Coordinates of C-alpha atoms and ligand atoms in Angstrom, one line a residue:
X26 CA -51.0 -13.3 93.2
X27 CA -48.5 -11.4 96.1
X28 CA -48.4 -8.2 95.4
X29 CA -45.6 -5.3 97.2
X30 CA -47.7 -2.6 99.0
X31 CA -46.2 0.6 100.2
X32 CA -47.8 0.5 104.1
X33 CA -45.0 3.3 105.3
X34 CA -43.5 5.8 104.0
X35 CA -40.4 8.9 105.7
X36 CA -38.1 10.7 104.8
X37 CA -35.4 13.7 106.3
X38 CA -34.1 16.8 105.0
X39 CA -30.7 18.4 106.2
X40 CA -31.1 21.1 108.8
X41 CA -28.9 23.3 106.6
X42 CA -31.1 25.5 103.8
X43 CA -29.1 27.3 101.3
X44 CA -31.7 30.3 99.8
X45 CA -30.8 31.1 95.5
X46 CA -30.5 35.0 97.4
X47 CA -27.1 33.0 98.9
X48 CA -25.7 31.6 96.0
X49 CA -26.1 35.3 94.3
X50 CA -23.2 36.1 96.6
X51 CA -21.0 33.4 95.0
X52 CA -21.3 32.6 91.5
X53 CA -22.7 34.7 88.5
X54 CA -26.8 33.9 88.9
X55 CA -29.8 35.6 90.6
X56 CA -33.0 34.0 92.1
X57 CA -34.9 35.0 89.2
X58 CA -33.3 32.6 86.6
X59 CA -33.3 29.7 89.1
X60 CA -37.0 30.0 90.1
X61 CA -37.7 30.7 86.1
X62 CA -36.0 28.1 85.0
X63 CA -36.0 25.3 87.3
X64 CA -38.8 26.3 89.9
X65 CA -35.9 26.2 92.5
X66 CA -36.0 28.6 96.0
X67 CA -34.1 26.9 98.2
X68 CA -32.3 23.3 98.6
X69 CA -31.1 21.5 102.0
X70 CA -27.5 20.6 102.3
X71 CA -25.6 18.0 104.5
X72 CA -23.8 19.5 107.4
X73 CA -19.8 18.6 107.6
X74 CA -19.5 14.7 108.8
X75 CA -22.8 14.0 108.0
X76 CA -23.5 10.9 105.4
X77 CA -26.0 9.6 103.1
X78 CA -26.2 6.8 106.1
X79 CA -26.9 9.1 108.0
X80 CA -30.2 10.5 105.9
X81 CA -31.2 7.1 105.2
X82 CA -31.1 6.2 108.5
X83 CA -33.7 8.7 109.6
X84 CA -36.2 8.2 106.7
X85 CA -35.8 4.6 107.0
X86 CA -36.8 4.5 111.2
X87 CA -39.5 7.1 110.1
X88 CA -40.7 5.2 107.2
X89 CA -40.7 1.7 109.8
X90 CA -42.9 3.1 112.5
X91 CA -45.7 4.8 110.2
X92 CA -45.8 1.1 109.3
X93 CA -45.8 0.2 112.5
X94 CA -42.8 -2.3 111.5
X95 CA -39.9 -3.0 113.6
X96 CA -36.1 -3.3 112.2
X97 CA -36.0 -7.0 112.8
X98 CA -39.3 -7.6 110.8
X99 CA -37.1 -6.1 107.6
X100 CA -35.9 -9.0 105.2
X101 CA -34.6 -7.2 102.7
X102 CA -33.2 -3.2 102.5
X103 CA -32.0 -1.8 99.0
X104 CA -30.6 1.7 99.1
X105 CA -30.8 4.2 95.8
X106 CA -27.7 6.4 96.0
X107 CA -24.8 8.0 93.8
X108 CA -23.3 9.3 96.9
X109 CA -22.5 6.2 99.2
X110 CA -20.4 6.8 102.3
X111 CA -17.6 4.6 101.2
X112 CA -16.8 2.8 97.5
X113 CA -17.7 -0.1 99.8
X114 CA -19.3 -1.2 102.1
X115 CA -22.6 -0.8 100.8
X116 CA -24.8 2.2 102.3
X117 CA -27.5 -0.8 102.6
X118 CA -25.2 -2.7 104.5
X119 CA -23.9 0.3 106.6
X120 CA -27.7 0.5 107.5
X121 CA -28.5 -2.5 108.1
X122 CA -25.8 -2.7 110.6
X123 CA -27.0 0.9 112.0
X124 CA -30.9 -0.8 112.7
X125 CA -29.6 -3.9 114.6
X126 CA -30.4 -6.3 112.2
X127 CA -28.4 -9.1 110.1
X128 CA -28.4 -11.7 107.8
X129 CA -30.7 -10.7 105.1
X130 CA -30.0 -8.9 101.4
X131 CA -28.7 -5.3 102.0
X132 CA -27.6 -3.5 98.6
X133 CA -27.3 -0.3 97.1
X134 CA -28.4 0.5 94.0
X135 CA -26.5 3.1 91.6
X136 CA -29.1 4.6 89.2
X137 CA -28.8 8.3 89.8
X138 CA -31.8 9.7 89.7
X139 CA -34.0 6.7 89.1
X140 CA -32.5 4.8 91.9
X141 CA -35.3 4.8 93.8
X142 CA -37.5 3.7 91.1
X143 CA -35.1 0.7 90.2
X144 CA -34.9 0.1 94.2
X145 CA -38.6 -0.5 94.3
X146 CA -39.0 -1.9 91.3
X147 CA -36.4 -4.7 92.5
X148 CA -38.0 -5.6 95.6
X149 CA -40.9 -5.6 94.1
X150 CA -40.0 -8.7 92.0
X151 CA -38.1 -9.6 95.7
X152 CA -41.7 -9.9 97.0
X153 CA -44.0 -11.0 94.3
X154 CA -41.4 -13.7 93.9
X155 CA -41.7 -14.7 97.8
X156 CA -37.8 -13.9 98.4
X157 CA -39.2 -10.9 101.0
X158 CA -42.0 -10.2 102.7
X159 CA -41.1 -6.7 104.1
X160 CA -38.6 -4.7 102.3
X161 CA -37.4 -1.4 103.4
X162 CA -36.6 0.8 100.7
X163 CA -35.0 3.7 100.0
X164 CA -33.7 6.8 98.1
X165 CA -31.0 8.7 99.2
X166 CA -28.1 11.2 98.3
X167 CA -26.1 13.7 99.5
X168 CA -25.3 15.3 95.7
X169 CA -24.0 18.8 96.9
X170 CA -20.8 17.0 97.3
X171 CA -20.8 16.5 93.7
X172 CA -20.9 20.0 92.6
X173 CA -18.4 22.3 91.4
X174 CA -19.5 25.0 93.9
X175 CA -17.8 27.3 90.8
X176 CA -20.3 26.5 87.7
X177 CA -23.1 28.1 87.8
X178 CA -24.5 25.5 85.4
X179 CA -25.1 23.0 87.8
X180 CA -24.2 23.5 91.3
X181 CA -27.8 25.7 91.7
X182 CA -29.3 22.8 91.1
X183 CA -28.9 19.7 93.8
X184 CA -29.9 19.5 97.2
X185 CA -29.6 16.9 99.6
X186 CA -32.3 14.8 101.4
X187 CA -33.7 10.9 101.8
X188 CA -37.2 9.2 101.5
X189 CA -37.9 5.8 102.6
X190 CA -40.7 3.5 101.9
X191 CA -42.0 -0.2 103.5
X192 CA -43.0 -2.7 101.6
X193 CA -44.7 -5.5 102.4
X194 CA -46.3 -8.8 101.2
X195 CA -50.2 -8.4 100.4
X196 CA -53.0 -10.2 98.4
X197 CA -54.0 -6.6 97.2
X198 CA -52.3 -4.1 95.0
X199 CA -50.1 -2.6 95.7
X200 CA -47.6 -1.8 93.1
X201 CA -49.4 -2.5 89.7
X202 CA -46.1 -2.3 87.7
X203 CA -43.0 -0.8 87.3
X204 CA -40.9 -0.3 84.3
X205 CA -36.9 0.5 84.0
X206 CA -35.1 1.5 81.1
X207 CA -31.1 2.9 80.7
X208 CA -29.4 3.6 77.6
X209 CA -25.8 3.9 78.1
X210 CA -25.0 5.8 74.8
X211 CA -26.0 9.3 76.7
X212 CA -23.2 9.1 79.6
X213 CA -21.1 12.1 77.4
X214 CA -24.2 14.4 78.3
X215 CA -24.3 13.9 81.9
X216 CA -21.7 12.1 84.4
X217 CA -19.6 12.3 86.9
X218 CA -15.6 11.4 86.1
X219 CA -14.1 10.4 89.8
X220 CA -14.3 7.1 91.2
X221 CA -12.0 4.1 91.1
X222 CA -8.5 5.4 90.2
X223 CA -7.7 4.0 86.7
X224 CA -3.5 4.3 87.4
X225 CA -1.8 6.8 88.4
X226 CA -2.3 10.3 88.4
X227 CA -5.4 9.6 86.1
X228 CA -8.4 10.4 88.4
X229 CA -7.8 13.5 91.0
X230 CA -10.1 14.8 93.7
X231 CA -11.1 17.9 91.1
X232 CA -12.5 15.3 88.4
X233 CA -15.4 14.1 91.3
X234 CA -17.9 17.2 89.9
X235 CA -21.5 16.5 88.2
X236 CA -20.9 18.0 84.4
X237 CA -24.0 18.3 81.9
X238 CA -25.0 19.8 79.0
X239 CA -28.2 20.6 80.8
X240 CA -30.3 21.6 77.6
X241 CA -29.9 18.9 76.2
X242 CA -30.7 16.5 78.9
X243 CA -33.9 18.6 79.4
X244 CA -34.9 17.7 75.9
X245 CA -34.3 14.0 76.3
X246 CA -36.2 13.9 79.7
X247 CA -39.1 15.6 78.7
X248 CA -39.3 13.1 75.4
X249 CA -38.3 9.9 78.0
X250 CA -41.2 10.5 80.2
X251 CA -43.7 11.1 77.8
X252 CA -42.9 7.8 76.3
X253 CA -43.1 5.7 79.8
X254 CA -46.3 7.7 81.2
X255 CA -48.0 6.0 77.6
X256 CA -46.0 2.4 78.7
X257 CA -47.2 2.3 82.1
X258 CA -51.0 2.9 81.3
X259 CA -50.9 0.9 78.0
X260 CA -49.3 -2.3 80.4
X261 CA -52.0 -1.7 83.0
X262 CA -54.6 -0.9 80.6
X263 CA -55.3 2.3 82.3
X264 CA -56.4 5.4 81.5
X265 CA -55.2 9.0 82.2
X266 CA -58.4 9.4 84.0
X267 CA -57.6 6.7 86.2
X268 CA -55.1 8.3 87.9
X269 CA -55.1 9.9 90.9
X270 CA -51.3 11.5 91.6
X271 CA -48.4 12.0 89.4
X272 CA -44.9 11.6 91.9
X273 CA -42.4 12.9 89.4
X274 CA -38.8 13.3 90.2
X275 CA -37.6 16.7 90.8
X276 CA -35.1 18.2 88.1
X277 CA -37.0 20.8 86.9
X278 CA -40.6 22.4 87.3
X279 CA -41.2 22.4 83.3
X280 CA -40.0 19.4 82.9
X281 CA -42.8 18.4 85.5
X282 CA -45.2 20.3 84.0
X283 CA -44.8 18.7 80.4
X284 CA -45.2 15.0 82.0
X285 CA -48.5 16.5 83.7
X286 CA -49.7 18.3 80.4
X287 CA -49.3 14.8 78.7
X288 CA -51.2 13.1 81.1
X289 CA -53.5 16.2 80.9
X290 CA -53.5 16.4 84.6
X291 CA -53.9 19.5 86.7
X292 CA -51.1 20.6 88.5
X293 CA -52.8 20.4 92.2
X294 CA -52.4 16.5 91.5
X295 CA -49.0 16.6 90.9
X296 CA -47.1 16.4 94.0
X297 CA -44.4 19.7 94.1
X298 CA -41.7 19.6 96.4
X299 CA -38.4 21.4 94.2
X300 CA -39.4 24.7 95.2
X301 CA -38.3 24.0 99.2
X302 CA -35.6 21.1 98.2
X303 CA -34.1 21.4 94.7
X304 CA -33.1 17.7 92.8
X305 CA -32.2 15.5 95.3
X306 CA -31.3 12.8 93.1
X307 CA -32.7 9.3 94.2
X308 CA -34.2 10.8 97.2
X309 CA -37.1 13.1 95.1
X310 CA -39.5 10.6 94.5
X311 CA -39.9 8.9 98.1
X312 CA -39.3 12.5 99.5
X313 CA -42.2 13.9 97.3
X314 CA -44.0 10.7 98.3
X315 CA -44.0 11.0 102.2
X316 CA -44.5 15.1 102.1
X317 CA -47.9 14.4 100.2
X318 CA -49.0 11.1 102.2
X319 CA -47.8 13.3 105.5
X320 CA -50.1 16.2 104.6
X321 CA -53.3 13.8 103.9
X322 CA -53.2 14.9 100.0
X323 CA -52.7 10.8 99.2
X324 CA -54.8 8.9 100.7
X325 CA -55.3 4.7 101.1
X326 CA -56.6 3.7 97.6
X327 CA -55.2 6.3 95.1
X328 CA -53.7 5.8 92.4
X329 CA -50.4 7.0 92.1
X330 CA -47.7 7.2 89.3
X331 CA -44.2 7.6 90.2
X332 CA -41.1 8.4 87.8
X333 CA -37.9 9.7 87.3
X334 CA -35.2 9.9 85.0
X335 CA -31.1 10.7 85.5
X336 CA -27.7 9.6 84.6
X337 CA -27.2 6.7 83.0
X338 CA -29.7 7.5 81.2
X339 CA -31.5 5.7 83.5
X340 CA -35.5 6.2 83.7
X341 CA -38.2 4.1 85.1
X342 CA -42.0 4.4 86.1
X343 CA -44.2 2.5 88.9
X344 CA -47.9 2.7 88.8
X345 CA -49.1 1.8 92.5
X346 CA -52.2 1.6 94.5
X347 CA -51.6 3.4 97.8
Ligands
LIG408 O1 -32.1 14.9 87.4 C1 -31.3 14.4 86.4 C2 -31.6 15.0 85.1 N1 -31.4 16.4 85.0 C3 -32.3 17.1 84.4 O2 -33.3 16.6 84.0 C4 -31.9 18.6 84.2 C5 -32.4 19.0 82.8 N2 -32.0 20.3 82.4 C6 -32.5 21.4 83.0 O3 -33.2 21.4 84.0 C7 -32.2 22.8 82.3 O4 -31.6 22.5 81.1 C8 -31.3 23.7 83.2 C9 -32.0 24.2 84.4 C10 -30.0 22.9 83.6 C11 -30.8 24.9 82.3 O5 -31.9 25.6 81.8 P1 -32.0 25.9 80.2 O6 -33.2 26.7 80.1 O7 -31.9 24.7 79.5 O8 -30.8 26.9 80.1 P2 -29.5 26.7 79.1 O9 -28.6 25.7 79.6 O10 -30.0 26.7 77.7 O11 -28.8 28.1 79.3 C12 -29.5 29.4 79.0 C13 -28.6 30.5 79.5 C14 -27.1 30.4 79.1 O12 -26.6 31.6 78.8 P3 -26.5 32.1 77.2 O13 -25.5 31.1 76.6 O14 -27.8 32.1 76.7 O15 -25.9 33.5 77.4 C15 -26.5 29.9 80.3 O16 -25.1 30.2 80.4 O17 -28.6 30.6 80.9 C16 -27.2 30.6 81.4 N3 -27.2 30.0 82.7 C17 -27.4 30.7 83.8 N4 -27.7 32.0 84.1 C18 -27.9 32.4 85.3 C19 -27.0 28.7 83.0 N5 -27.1 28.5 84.3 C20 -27.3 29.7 84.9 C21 -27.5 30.2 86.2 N6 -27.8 31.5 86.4 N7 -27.4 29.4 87.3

């Protein structure tokens, strides 16, 4: 059996940091209420003229050479964004031009938050099925140019950033499993209305904000990943024990903290990063990912679960062996 094993991981943040003390100064909040209730201090933020390219392209050439890999051993590149550079071209393919290399699948994948999951999870099947033998994958977004800098409810929330992973071909695990779900009856609770004008007049710059009925969402998340941590040890017949990390995505610290209470795991295996970088959509997980490889917390042979859940609703899980 081939199996898709992570052998590199990177990422990049934005120089820019933008502190909660900051965004006192311009809309109606106050550090307290952002660190109470989302476990946010600070998020990084694109500078002007900078892309989502542009992030992915630094985590992916950081993600190549702590595999050791070069651009031209890459077969296939899937990108997890919300915020591509254009409509089209694909960021993937905007990449793949950027690393000097052509001809094979380069895509982008629009699952919000769980793009990266569904990106892995996708060239995972690439590479079990023999399609790729080194896939470079990655999640990235620049969401602060989705926000209504004006409401409060939402704009105190994003940051920007990008994680990369390799993947490669291997007899060993290796990604165990990964699981992907969306339900398409939620989009009222959280979406974004821009995009493709539908005729004229209908779609204007000002319609391009994030809008959610945050509470809400909160309680479907918390309920969502409760069901998929059970899914992805019941398909693996694993149990809570057997884990070694939890790599959640970054929305909200208690949101966190219930996925780790359900897989009664102490929070010093749970992998933190929202404090320093807020939600960076797609980007979270991989970003979370490299910080806690980086620092020697994961180490060759654990046991990791990853998840995430977003707009769509999208939500997905992968239980790997590092
Ligand atoms: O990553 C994709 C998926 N996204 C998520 O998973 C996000 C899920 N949702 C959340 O993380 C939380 O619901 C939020 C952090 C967005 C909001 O926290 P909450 O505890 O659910 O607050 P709430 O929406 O129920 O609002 C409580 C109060 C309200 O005031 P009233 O009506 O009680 O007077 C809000 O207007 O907090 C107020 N509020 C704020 N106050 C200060 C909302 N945003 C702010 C703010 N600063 N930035």
């Amino acid at each position: 059996m081939t199996y898709a094993r992570i052998s590199g991981t990177g990422s990049y943040l934005p120089e820019r940091i933008l502190t909660n003390k900051e965004l006192e100064s311009t809309v109606d909040t106050t550090d307290q209420w952002i660190r109470e209730r989302t476990g946010i201090r600070q998020r990084h933020i694109v500078a002007d003229g900078e892309s989502t390219c542009d992030l992915a392209e630094r985590a992916s050439r950081s993600a190549l050479e702590s595999a050791q890999k070069h651009p031209e051993d890459v077969d296939l590149i899937i990108v997890g964004t919300t915020t591509p550079d254009k409509i089209y071209p694909a960021t993937a393919c905007r990449l793949q031009s950027r690393l000097g290399v052509f001809g094979c699948p380069a895509f982008d994948v629009q699952a919000v938050c769980t793009g990266f999951i569904y990106a892995l999870g996708i060239a995972e099947k690439f590479i079990q099925s023999g399609s790729a033998k080194t896939a470079l994958v990655i999640g990235a977004d620049t969401h602060s140019r989705l926000l209504d800098w004006t409401d409060r409810t939402t704009c105190v929330l994003f940051g920007d950033g990008a994680g990369a992973v390799v993947l490669e071909a291997s007899d060993e695990p290796g990604i165990y499993s990964s699981h992907l779900h969306a339900d398409g009856r939620y989009e009222p609770l959280l979406y974004v209305d821009g995009g493709v004008p539908r005729g004229k007049g209908e779609i204007s710059e000002g319609n391009a904000y994030t809008k959610m009925r945050g509470n809400e969402v909160f309680k479907i998340a918390v309920r969502t990943l409760g069901r998929i941590v059970d899914e992805v040890l019941e398909a693996n017949r694993m149990e809570k024990s057997d884990l070694d990390w939890l790599i959640p995505h970054q929305a909200n610290i208690r949101i966190i903290e219930a996925t780790a209470r359900k897989l009664s795991m102490p929070m010093d295996r749970v992998v933190v990063t929202i404090e320093d970088q807020g939600n960076t959509s797609a980007a979270s997980v991989p970003l979370a990912l490299d910080v806690a490889v980086r620092d020697g917390r994961i180490k060759r042979g654990d046991k990791l679960l990853l998840e995430a859940f977003g707009g769509g609703f999208t939500w997905g899980a992968a239980l790997v062996r590092y």
